[in-house]
């Protein structure tokens, strides 16, 4: 063989080897990422022609596939559409998928490696492959009363509810108002789907946003629970310790003063730590924030989950104590201690604060998936409680629970009272801009001696008159109804 032919043969051999390596790399290394890529038409066509698994709450499907008479063979439907849309998301030919429809896609579509045996059985039986099912941790009664409570505040209400099992981190309720109907996005009439998405995206109320996990707002006085935890841990306070009270908090060399809500004096100066929480004294907690210091207060918030994105499977935003790199001056630190200035949190985050206090100071990782099953109902995976952090000692958590109970019995949170049940709670009315009403917050746990539920409610806006907006008045009754639903099981 002469040299030119030999060189050409070697070059062809190298190219053939490179092609072979690339084919194997694409098929075995990149296949998963390529299949999961939004807009992959071949995969979408295959998914729409498959019996996609159900998303369940208890025994009831909140997302399922039903046979259709068009080329795609199956239609994705959402029986309780708006109630569960923030959790299920949507499964759309044009817009892909969102939330659990996206994060659990491999199981629901049947492509998960754990379903390999099922796929082989279907192939041998000449059957179309089926997807597995995903059961959620949601308590259906709690979910329904949370939604009803927000709806009862009138047309145009915006808000959210998040409830957790303190011991396991299981999400018991998650509601966002306003919501949307994922059925219109799953339709096989693509022109209507496009029109529906344009309307949703143009809606100023942002119905596609899960306000329970994605929207961070000033938590107001509910953040005093975090400041109280830091005071118990770092200043060694007790419920009967004396703290600063009075009508306002001043700062040396600065004209600004921090007043109490409605100009009250909190019952005197000094007052007990428990009384400060009962009456939600801004002066007390602003002063305590200064004594704790920015670093320790920020660290306390982090232990409760601030700055993290702990919930897998749903779109979410991290809550913050301050914007990164902010060095707080004395008045700003005082405002931060009462949940203002740059402090911003999701309802899920504030539910985690309540749950950590309820669970003897241990914050559990929130989880929304209870179990994953194969088409034959074999359990592939189930919820395993996971500790996120220890926010405070068990003894200090017990003290803070008792202070929260006192706040329900004779403080600002009396709207959460339930006969025969010890409820602990904290209200919050967070100021926003002068041209919009305050945010009404409520964080509660129950029963205080053996907590089964921690819940956070925020009412972002409603038809309520501005001078009647308060966490106890608007959000408190919703939190109470969620607690009753969970404990009534």
Tab-separated table of C-alpha atoms in Angstrom:
chain	number	residue	atom	x	y	z
A	1	UNK	CA	0.000	0.000	0.000
A	2	UNK	CA	1.499	3.345	-0.971
A	3	UNK	CA	1.821	6.152	1.591
A	4	UNK	CA	-1.120	8.411	0.455
A	5	UNK	CA	-3.582	5.517	0.555
A	6	UNK	CA	-2.240	4.442	3.956
A	7	UNK	CA	-2.636	7.966	5.358
A	8	UNK	CA	-6.190	8.156	3.986
A	9	UNK	CA	-7.041	4.784	5.553
A	10	UNK	CA	-5.674	5.920	8.921
A	11	UNK	CA	-7.636	9.173	8.705
A	12	UNK	CA	-10.848	7.286	7.886
A	13	UNK	CA	-10.192	4.922	10.787
A	14	UNK	CA	-9.688	7.868	13.162
A	15	UNK	CA	-12.893	9.528	11.952
A	16	UNK	CA	-14.813	6.275	12.304
A	17	UNK	CA	-13.490	5.811	15.853
A	18	UNK	CA	-14.409	9.421	16.723
A	19	UNK	CA	-17.912	8.893	15.317
A	20	UNK	CA	-18.307	5.683	17.307
A	21	UNK	CA	-17.162	7.372	20.524
A	22	UNK	CA	-19.504	10.321	19.936
A	23	UNK	CA	-22.509	8.068	19.279
A	24	UNK	CA	-21.873	6.153	22.490
A	25	UNK	CA	-21.308	9.380	24.439
A	26	UNK	CA	-24.599	10.852	23.215
A	27	UNK	CA	-26.554	7.646	23.834
A	28	UNK	CA	-25.181	6.783	27.262
A	29	UNK	CA	-23.888	10.009	28.806
A	30	UNK	CA	-25.927	12.869	27.361
A	31	UNK	CA	-29.149	10.948	26.693
A	32	UNK	CA	-30.751	11.912	30.002
A	33	UNK	CA	-30.045	15.628	29.611
A	34	UNK	CA	-31.141	15.645	25.970
A	35	UNK	CA	-34.398	13.840	26.772
A	36	UNK	CA	-35.120	16.214	29.654
A	37	UNK	CA	-34.486	19.330	27.565
A	38	UNK	CA	-37.567	21.507	27.175
A	39	UNK	CA	-38.729	21.661	23.562
A	40	UNK	CA	-37.388	18.275	22.466
A	41	UNK	CA	-40.189	17.497	19.993
A	42	UNK	CA	-39.437	13.797	19.663
A	43	UNK	CA	-39.575	13.319	23.428
A	44	UNK	CA	-42.698	15.491	23.735
A	45	UNK	CA	-44.506	13.483	21.064
A	46	UNK	CA	-43.562	10.269	22.847
A	47	UNK	CA	-44.668	11.638	26.249
A	48	UNK	CA	-48.014	12.809	24.889
A	49	UNK	CA	-48.625	9.344	23.476
A	50	UNK	CA	-47.954	7.690	26.828
A	51	UNK	CA	-50.152	6.963	29.841
A	52	UNK	CA	-48.478	9.449	32.183
A	53	UNK	CA	-48.663	8.591	35.876
A	54	UNK	CA	-50.883	10.399	38.356
A	55	UNK	CA	-50.021	12.931	41.035
A	56	UNK	CA	-52.064	11.952	44.080
A	57	UNK	CA	-53.271	13.532	47.301
A	58	UNK	CA	-54.295	10.543	49.364
A	59	UNK	CA	-56.167	8.293	46.942
A	60	UNK	CA	-57.397	11.153	44.745
A	61	UNK	CA	-55.558	12.198	41.580
A	62	UNK	CA	-54.893	15.925	41.284
A	63	UNK	CA	-53.177	15.335	37.920
A	64	UNK	CA	-53.805	12.349	35.649
A	65	UNK	CA	-53.830	11.277	32.010
A	66	UNK	CA	-57.009	10.164	30.280
A	67	UNK	CA	-57.395	8.600	26.811
A	68	UNK	CA	-58.006	11.111	24.025
A	69	UNK	CA	-59.234	10.610	20.462
A	70	UNK	CA	-56.517	12.620	18.773
A	71	UNK	CA	-53.021	11.760	17.611
A	72	UNK	CA	-51.523	12.167	21.095
A	73	UNK	CA	-53.652	9.377	22.618
A	74	UNK	CA	-53.699	10.873	26.149
A	75	UNK	CA	-54.857	14.177	27.614
A	76	UNK	CA	-53.421	15.497	30.866
A	77	UNK	CA	-56.198	16.699	33.185
A	78	UNK	CA	-56.270	18.429	36.573
A	79	UNK	CA	-59.526	17.621	38.453
A	80	UNK	CA	-58.996	20.234	41.219
A	81	UNK	CA	-57.163	22.610	38.971
A	82	UNK	CA	-56.698	25.931	40.793
A	83	UNK	CA	-56.438	24.352	44.250
A	84	UNK	CA	-53.327	22.331	43.411
A	85	UNK	CA	-51.833	24.224	40.437
A	86	UNK	CA	-49.014	25.803	42.519
A	87	UNK	CA	-47.909	22.245	43.364
A	88	UNK	CA	-48.643	20.216	40.240
A	89	UNK	CA	-47.677	22.881	37.732
A	90	UNK	CA	-48.691	22.030	34.149
A	91	UNK	CA	-47.760	19.604	31.366
A	92	UNK	CA	-47.967	21.446	28.064
A	93	UNK	CA	-46.942	20.510	24.523
A	94	UNK	CA	-45.914	24.096	23.784
A	95	UNK	CA	-44.611	25.352	27.127
A	96	UNK	CA	-43.130	22.186	28.587
A	97	UNK	CA	-43.782	21.489	32.251
A	98	UNK	CA	-43.521	23.202	35.618
A	99	UNK	CA	-43.205	22.345	39.304
A	100	UNK	CA	-43.908	18.677	40.159
A	101	UNK	CA	-44.854	17.835	36.574
A	102	UNK	CA	-41.303	18.835	35.714
A	103	UNK	CA	-39.284	17.699	38.743
A	104	UNK	CA	-41.020	14.285	38.850
A	105	UNK	CA	-41.139	13.895	35.064
A	106	UNK	CA	-38.949	10.798	34.854
A	107	UNK	CA	-41.221	8.853	37.190
A	108	UNK	CA	-44.466	10.218	35.727
A	109	UNK	CA	-43.358	9.538	32.151
A	110	UNK	CA	-42.048	6.058	32.991
A	111	UNK	CA	-38.456	6.810	31.966
A	112	UNK	CA	-36.980	6.581	35.453
A	113	UNK	CA	-34.295	3.899	35.763
A	114	UNK	CA	-36.204	2.371	38.664
A	115	UNK	CA	-39.009	1.560	36.213
A	116	UNK	CA	-36.740	-0.456	33.884
A	117	UNK	CA	-38.402	-3.764	34.808
A	118	UNK	CA	-41.852	-2.291	34.181
A	119	UNK	CA	-40.734	-1.096	30.754
A	120	UNK	CA	-39.392	-4.540	29.859
A	121	UNK	CA	-42.653	-6.195	30.983
A	122	UNK	CA	-44.670	-3.720	28.902
A	123	UNK	CA	-42.416	-4.374	25.897
A	124	UNK	CA	-42.790	-8.161	26.158
A	125	UNK	CA	-46.557	-7.790	26.574
A	126	UNK	CA	-46.665	-5.437	23.574
A	127	UNK	CA	-48.187	-2.717	25.795
A	128	UNK	CA	-47.533	1.000	25.747
A	129	UNK	CA	-45.215	2.002	28.634
A	130	UNK	CA	-46.907	3.520	31.687
A	131	UNK	CA	-45.636	6.108	34.111
A	132	UNK	CA	-45.349	5.742	37.859
A	133	UNK	CA	-47.355	7.763	40.365
A	134	UNK	CA	-46.327	10.396	42.904
A	135	UNK	CA	-48.220	10.799	46.193
A	136	UNK	CA	-47.990	14.155	47.957
A	137	UNK	CA	-47.771	14.903	51.679
A	138	UNK	CA	-50.693	17.330	51.457
A	139	UNK	CA	-53.602	17.089	53.902
A	140	UNK	CA	-56.625	17.656	51.602
A	141	UNK	CA	-58.821	19.179	54.321
A	142	UNK	CA	-56.127	21.643	55.340
A	143	UNK	CA	-55.510	22.533	51.681
A	144	UNK	CA	-59.192	23.250	51.064
A	145	UNK	CA	-59.776	25.381	54.184
A	146	UNK	CA	-56.603	27.379	53.478
A	147	UNK	CA	-57.851	28.207	49.984
A	148	UNK	CA	-61.363	28.949	51.228
A	149	UNK	CA	-59.987	31.271	53.894
A	150	UNK	CA	-58.139	33.390	51.355
A	151	UNK	CA	-61.092	33.403	48.955
A	152	UNK	CA	-63.390	34.576	51.761
A	153	UNK	CA	-61.410	37.819	52.030
A	154	UNK	CA	-62.994	38.960	48.783
A	155	UNK	CA	-62.263	39.434	45.121
A	156	UNK	CA	-58.745	40.549	44.312
A	157	UNK	CA	-57.179	38.915	47.360
A	158	UNK	CA	-53.528	37.991	47.026
A	159	UNK	CA	-51.809	35.801	49.572
A	160	UNK	CA	-50.463	32.391	50.476
A	161	UNK	CA	-50.514	29.670	53.121
A	162	UNK	CA	-47.857	27.086	54.003
A	163	UNK	CA	-48.256	24.418	56.694
A	164	UNK	CA	-45.690	21.844	57.849
A	165	UNK	CA	-45.455	18.782	60.041
A	166	UNK	CA	-42.750	20.007	62.466
A	167	UNK	CA	-41.359	16.524	63.153
A	168	UNK	CA	-40.946	15.355	59.543
A	169	UNK	CA	-40.936	18.511	57.406
A	170	UNK	CA	-43.881	17.175	55.382
A	171	UNK	CA	-45.811	19.971	53.642
A	172	UNK	CA	-49.415	19.669	54.859
A	173	UNK	CA	-50.853	22.599	52.903
A	174	UNK	CA	-49.582	24.989	50.261
A	175	UNK	CA	-51.944	27.499	48.713
A	176	UNK	CA	-51.296	30.523	46.519
A	177	UNK	CA	-53.958	33.090	45.625
A	178	UNK	CA	-54.693	33.920	42.852
A	179	UNK	CA	-54.074	30.596	41.158
A	180	UNK	CA	-54.667	29.378	37.588
A	181	UNK	CA	-56.163	26.472	35.665
A	182	UNK	CA	-53.418	24.188	34.273
A	183	UNK	CA	-56.013	22.411	32.106
A	184	UNK	CA	-55.958	25.284	29.613
A	185	UNK	CA	-52.182	24.925	29.215
A	186	UNK	CA	-52.379	21.137	28.826
A	187	UNK	CA	-54.994	21.342	26.073
A	188	UNK	CA	-54.274	19.852	22.638
A	189	UNK	CA	-55.821	22.946	21.019
A	190	UNK	CA	-52.514	24.770	20.685
A	191	UNK	CA	-53.941	28.115	19.568
A	192	UNK	CA	-56.027	28.268	22.759
A	193	UNK	CA	-52.998	27.245	24.811
A	194	UNK	CA	-50.963	30.109	23.372
A	195	UNK	CA	-53.754	32.610	24.057
A	196	UNK	CA	-54.165	31.321	27.626
A	197	UNK	CA	-50.446	31.627	28.388
A	198	UNK	CA	-50.343	35.182	27.016
A	199	UNK	CA	-53.234	36.135	29.313
A	200	UNK	CA	-51.572	34.535	32.328
A	201	UNK	CA	-48.228	36.200	31.654
A	202	UNK	CA	-49.891	39.585	31.128
A	203	UNK	CA	-51.890	39.320	34.379
A	204	UNK	CA	-50.478	41.845	36.875
A	205	UNK	CA	-51.470	39.566	39.770
A	206	UNK	CA	-48.953	36.929	38.609
A	207	UNK	CA	-51.113	33.803	38.975
A	208	UNK	CA	-48.279	31.576	37.686
A	209	UNK	CA	-46.166	32.501	40.733
A	210	UNK	CA	-46.392	30.227	43.754
A	211	UNK	CA	-46.533	32.909	46.443
A	212	UNK	CA	-45.899	30.336	49.176
A	213	UNK	CA	-42.397	29.516	47.888
A	214	UNK	CA	-41.377	32.118	45.305
A	215	UNK	CA	-42.391	35.537	46.603
A	216	UNK	CA	-40.387	37.083	49.438
A	217	UNK	CA	-42.015	39.906	51.408
A	218	UNK	CA	-41.213	41.743	54.661
A	219	UNK	CA	-42.446	39.378	57.419
A	220	UNK	CA	-42.956	42.181	59.922
A	221	UNK	CA	-43.408	41.206	63.544
A	222	UNK	CA	-43.523	37.460	62.819
A	223	UNK	CA	-39.722	37.812	62.446
A	224	UNK	CA	-39.626	38.722	66.146
A	225	UNK	CA	-39.732	34.957	66.689
A	226	UNK	CA	-36.256	34.779	65.131
A	227	UNK	CA	-35.056	37.734	67.236
A	228	UNK	CA	-36.582	36.115	70.342
A	229	UNK	CA	-34.773	32.850	69.582
A	230	UNK	CA	-31.469	34.717	69.281
A	231	UNK	CA	-32.133	36.564	72.555
A	232	UNK	CA	-32.806	33.277	74.342
A	233	UNK	CA	-29.722	31.632	72.831
A	234	UNK	CA	-27.171	34.469	72.920
A	235	UNK	CA	-28.376	36.798	75.699
A	236	UNK	CA	-29.597	33.968	77.976
A	237	UNK	CA	-32.950	35.684	78.546
A	238	UNK	CA	-35.916	33.925	80.157
A	239	UNK	CA	-39.625	34.628	79.778
A	240	UNK	CA	-39.638	36.777	82.920
A	241	UNK	CA	-36.430	38.688	82.088
A	242	UNK	CA	-36.849	42.460	82.033
A	243	UNK	CA	-36.386	44.174	78.665
A	244	UNK	CA	-36.740	47.727	77.432
A	245	UNK	CA	-40.275	48.992	76.822
A	246	UNK	CA	-41.747	52.438	76.388
A	247	UNK	CA	-43.160	54.357	73.459
A	248	UNK	CA	-40.076	54.695	71.249
A	249	UNK	CA	-36.452	53.640	70.811
A	250	UNK	CA	-33.843	56.333	70.187
A	251	UNK	CA	-30.273	56.043	68.914
A	252	UNK	CA	-27.365	58.199	70.172
A	253	UNK	CA	-26.406	60.897	67.701
A	254	UNK	CA	-29.235	59.990	65.283
A	255	UNK	CA	-32.527	61.851	64.991
A	256	UNK	CA	-34.538	58.775	63.951
A	257	UNK	CA	-36.635	56.991	66.592
A	258	UNK	CA	-38.326	53.609	66.277
A	259	UNK	CA	-41.955	53.820	67.466
A	260	UNK	CA	-44.423	51.121	68.409
A	261	UNK	CA	-47.407	50.311	66.231
A	262	UNK	CA	-50.224	52.795	66.959
A	263	UNK	CA	-47.981	54.790	69.302
A	264	UNK	CA	-48.428	52.551	72.372
A	265	UNK	CA	-45.910	52.216	75.201
A	266	UNK	CA	-46.033	48.380	75.460
A	267	UNK	CA	-47.326	48.577	79.038
A	268	UNK	CA	-44.378	50.325	80.629
A	269	UNK	CA	-40.599	50.389	80.777
A	270	UNK	CA	-39.129	47.930	81.516
A	271	UNK	CA	-41.445	45.001	80.776
A	272	UNK	CA	-41.002	41.234	80.793
A	273	UNK	CA	-39.703	39.453	77.710
A	274	UNK	CA	-42.953	37.473	77.509
A	275	UNK	CA	-45.019	40.666	77.609
A	276	UNK	CA	-42.867	42.137	74.842
A	277	UNK	CA	-43.868	39.240	72.573
A	278	UNK	CA	-47.506	39.348	73.740
A	279	UNK	CA	-47.966	42.990	72.751
A	280	UNK	CA	-45.441	42.808	69.858
A	281	UNK	CA	-43.328	45.638	71.252
A	282	UNK	CA	-41.153	47.174	68.515
A	283	UNK	CA	-39.043	49.012	71.098
A	284	UNK	CA	-38.182	45.793	72.944
A	285	UNK	CA	-37.194	43.815	69.875
A	286	UNK	CA	-35.407	46.724	68.198
A	287	UNK	CA	-33.320	47.145	71.349
A	288	UNK	CA	-32.664	43.391	71.606
A	289	UNK	CA	-31.508	43.297	67.975
A	290	UNK	CA	-28.859	45.909	68.829
A	291	UNK	CA	-27.648	43.859	71.795
A	292	UNK	CA	-27.559	40.631	69.775
A	293	UNK	CA	-25.682	42.237	66.885
A	294	UNK	CA	-25.992	41.839	63.133
A	295	UNK	CA	-23.775	38.759	62.789
A	296	UNK	CA	-25.501	36.681	65.461
A	297	UNK	CA	-28.992	37.728	64.372
A	298	UNK	CA	-28.175	36.888	60.770
A	299	UNK	CA	-26.735	33.539	61.875
A	300	UNK	CA	-29.914	32.806	63.835
A	301	UNK	CA	-31.998	33.508	60.734
A	302	UNK	CA	-29.737	31.210	58.688
A	303	UNK	CA	-30.263	28.384	61.185
A	304	UNK	CA	-34.004	28.651	60.539
A	305	UNK	CA	-33.374	28.403	56.770
A	306	UNK	CA	-32.920	32.009	55.605
A	307	UNK	CA	-30.569	32.228	52.651
A	308	UNK	CA	-31.223	28.635	51.581
A	309	UNK	CA	-33.505	26.995	49.032
A	310	UNK	CA	-34.531	23.897	51.004
A	311	UNK	CA	-37.600	22.622	49.132
A	312	UNK	CA	-36.833	20.354	46.177
A	313	UNK	CA	-39.234	19.893	43.290
A	314	UNK	CA	-40.931	23.300	43.329
A	315	UNK	CA	-39.792	26.686	42.081
A	316	UNK	CA	-38.756	28.719	45.129
A	317	UNK	CA	-36.791	31.754	46.285
A	318	UNK	CA	-34.399	32.051	49.207
A	319	UNK	CA	-35.493	34.329	52.035
A	320	UNK	CA	-33.034	36.983	53.206
A	321	UNK	CA	-32.050	38.797	56.378
A	322	UNK	CA	-30.166	41.513	54.509
A	323	UNK	CA	-29.000	42.056	50.981
A	324	UNK	CA	-25.521	40.599	50.486
A	325	UNK	CA	-22.758	42.843	51.798
A	326	UNK	CA	-25.027	45.187	53.783
A	327	UNK	CA	-23.421	46.581	56.938
A	328	UNK	CA	-26.355	47.644	59.118
A	329	UNK	CA	-26.341	50.869	61.100
A	330	UNK	CA	-28.061	50.895	64.501
A	331	UNK	CA	-31.522	52.029	63.267
A	332	UNK	CA	-31.390	49.561	60.359
A	333	UNK	CA	-30.465	46.697	62.704
A	334	UNK	CA	-33.362	47.642	64.976
A	335	UNK	CA	-35.739	47.648	62.005
A	336	UNK	CA	-34.352	44.276	60.918
A	337	UNK	CA	-35.067	42.895	64.387
A	338	UNK	CA	-38.763	43.594	63.839
A	339	UNK	CA	-38.820	42.125	60.313
A	340	UNK	CA	-38.469	45.326	58.305
A	341	UNK	CA	-35.668	47.095	56.358
A	342	UNK	CA	-34.230	44.410	54.012
A	343	UNK	CA	-35.686	41.331	55.761
A	344	UNK	CA	-37.854	39.384	53.301
A	345	UNK	CA	-39.322	35.896	53.598
A	346	UNK	CA	-41.658	33.432	51.931
A	347	UNK	CA	-44.597	31.911	53.833
A	348	UNK	CA	-42.789	28.555	53.612
A	349	UNK	CA	-39.776	30.096	55.366
A	350	UNK	CA	-41.907	31.524	58.184
A	351	UNK	CA	-43.657	28.158	58.534
A	352	UNK	CA	-40.161	26.670	58.942
A	353	UNK	CA	-39.492	29.138	61.763
A	354	UNK	CA	-42.680	28.036	63.518
A	355	UNK	CA	-41.897	24.370	62.847
A	356	UNK	CA	-38.355	24.691	64.233
A	357	UNK	CA	-39.669	26.197	67.474
A	358	UNK	CA	-42.325	23.471	67.621
A	359	UNK	CA	-39.777	20.676	67.067
A	360	UNK	CA	-37.597	21.475	70.103
A	361	UNK	CA	-35.389	23.761	68.041
A	362	UNK	CA	-34.656	21.355	65.182
A	363	UNK	CA	-35.585	22.583	61.694
A	364	UNK	CA	-36.532	19.758	59.329
A	365	UNK	CA	-36.131	19.935	55.568
A	366	UNK	CA	-39.519	20.628	53.916
A	367	UNK	CA	-40.668	17.831	51.604
A	368	UNK	CA	-43.776	17.595	49.454
A	369	UNK	CA	-43.452	14.060	48.019
A	370	UNK	CA	-44.700	11.312	50.336
A	371	UNK	CA	-44.032	8.336	48.074
A	372	UNK	CA	-43.167	7.351	44.509
A	373	UNK	CA	-44.697	4.168	43.070
A	374	UNK	CA	-44.333	2.053	39.952
A	375	UNK	CA	-47.356	1.372	37.683
A	376	UNK	CA	-47.851	-1.876	39.658
A	377	UNK	CA	-47.961	0.246	42.882
A	378	UNK	CA	-44.612	-1.002	44.143
A	379	UNK	CA	-43.057	1.660	46.390
A	380	UNK	CA	-39.889	3.016	44.774
A	381	UNK	CA	-39.181	5.787	47.245
A	382	UNK	CA	-40.816	7.305	50.327
A	383	UNK	CA	-40.321	10.336	52.519
A	384	UNK	CA	-37.301	10.158	54.805
A	385	UNK	CA	-37.268	13.013	57.362
A	386	UNK	CA	-34.070	15.029	57.098
A	387	UNK	CA	-32.686	17.474	59.643
A	388	UNK	CA	-31.765	20.830	58.110
A	389	UNK	CA	-30.273	22.556	61.164
A	390	UNK	CA	-30.593	23.041	64.916
A	391	UNK	CA	-31.850	26.579	65.405
A	392	UNK	CA	-32.002	26.598	69.219
A	393	UNK	CA	-31.834	24.364	72.263
A	394	UNK	CA	-34.843	22.283	73.300
A	395	UNK	CA	-35.136	24.226	76.586
A	396	UNK	CA	-35.167	27.601	74.851
A	397	UNK	CA	-37.630	26.330	72.228
A	398	UNK	CA	-39.960	25.319	75.080
A	399	UNK	CA	-39.684	28.809	76.591
A	400	UNK	CA	-40.487	30.434	73.254
A	401	UNK	CA	-43.483	28.121	72.723
A	402	UNK	CA	-44.872	29.135	76.123
A	403	UNK	CA	-44.416	32.807	75.188
A	404	UNK	CA	-46.294	32.179	71.930
A	405	UNK	CA	-49.100	30.477	73.873
A	406	UNK	CA	-49.352	33.540	76.116
A	407	UNK	CA	-49.596	35.684	72.972
A	408	UNK	CA	-52.656	33.652	71.879
A	409	UNK	CA	-54.235	33.610	75.332
A	410	UNK	CA	-53.975	37.321	76.089
A	411	UNK	CA	-51.906	39.071	73.428
A	412	UNK	CA	-52.167	40.092	69.784
A	413	UNK	CA	-52.910	36.551	68.483
A	414	UNK	CA	-56.227	35.770	70.239
A	415	UNK	CA	-57.857	35.037	66.850
A	416	UNK	CA	-56.028	31.670	66.867
A	417	UNK	CA	-57.686	30.406	70.043
A	418	UNK	CA	-59.166	26.889	69.768
A	419	UNK	CA	-61.139	25.448	72.703
A	420	UNK	CA	-59.252	22.568	74.311
A	421	UNK	CA	-56.070	23.144	72.251
A	422	UNK	CA	-53.004	25.137	73.303
A	423	UNK	CA	-52.046	27.225	70.279
A	424	UNK	CA	-48.909	29.317	70.092
A	425	UNK	CA	-48.701	32.138	67.562
A	426	UNK	CA	-47.221	35.455	66.499
A	427	UNK	CA	-48.846	38.161	64.412
A	428	UNK	CA	-47.210	40.512	61.956
A	429	UNK	CA	-48.295	43.638	60.086
A	430	UNK	CA	-45.430	44.562	57.776
A	431	UNK	CA	-45.241	48.044	56.329
A	432	UNK	CA	-44.662	48.346	52.609
A	433	UNK	CA	-44.599	51.488	50.489
A	434	UNK	CA	-46.846	54.465	51.365
A	435	UNK	CA	-49.048	53.854	48.317
A	436	UNK	CA	-49.950	50.236	49.167
A	437	UNK	CA	-51.478	48.555	52.235
A	438	UNK	CA	-49.400	46.605	54.798
A	439	UNK	CA	-48.873	42.848	54.586
A	440	UNK	CA	-50.803	40.845	57.180
A	441	UNK	CA	-48.845	37.855	58.566
A	442	UNK	CA	-49.541	35.089	61.070
A	443	UNK	CA	-47.339	32.195	62.257
A	444	UNK	CA	-48.793	29.513	64.534
A	445	UNK	CA	-48.125	26.048	65.966
A	446	UNK	CA	-50.309	23.525	67.777
A	447	UNK	CA	-50.795	21.758	70.102
A	448	UNK	CA	-48.041	23.534	72.039
A	449	UNK	CA	-47.278	20.520	74.258
A	450	UNK	CA	-46.895	18.139	71.271
A	451	UNK	CA	-46.985	20.146	68.011
A	452	UNK	CA	-48.482	18.434	64.961
A	453	UNK	CA	-48.603	21.457	62.670
A	454	UNK	CA	-46.901	24.790	62.064
A	455	UNK	CA	-48.532	27.228	59.674
A	456	UNK	CA	-47.713	30.606	58.139
A	457	UNK	CA	-50.221	32.850	56.383
A	458	UNK	CA	-49.638	36.079	54.488
A	459	UNK	CA	-52.351	38.319	53.069
A	460	UNK	CA	-50.587	40.513	50.557
A	461	UNK	CA	-53.698	42.493	49.593
A	462	UNK	CA	-57.453	42.224	49.895
A	463	UNK	CA	-60.582	44.331	49.794
A	464	UNK	CA	-60.138	45.112	53.512
A	465	UNK	CA	-59.870	48.784	54.440
A	466	UNK	CA	-56.303	49.871	55.166
A	467	UNK	CA	-57.037	50.806	58.795
A	468	UNK	CA	-58.462	47.324	59.431
A	469	UNK	CA	-55.453	45.392	58.131
A	470	UNK	CA	-53.704	43.380	60.845
A	471	UNK	CA	-52.153	39.931	60.962
A	472	UNK	CA	-54.446	38.759	63.746
A	473	UNK	CA	-57.590	40.006	62.035
A	474	UNK	CA	-56.977	38.809	58.456
A	475	UNK	CA	-54.459	35.950	58.602
A	476	UNK	CA	-55.164	34.568	62.083
A	477	UNK	CA	-58.553	32.955	61.340
A	478	UNK	CA	-57.062	31.217	58.265
A	479	UNK	CA	-54.209	29.782	60.343
A	480	UNK	CA	-56.706	28.609	62.978
A	481	UNK	CA	-58.839	26.815	60.358
A	482	UNK	CA	-55.771	25.023	58.951
A	483	UNK	CA	-54.778	23.875	62.451
A	484	UNK	CA	-58.316	22.622	63.111
A	485	UNK	CA	-58.294	20.720	59.805
A	486	UNK	CA	-55.002	18.987	60.597
A	487	UNK	CA	-55.863	18.159	64.214
A	488	UNK	CA	-59.350	17.007	63.209
A	489	UNK	CA	-57.952	14.115	61.182
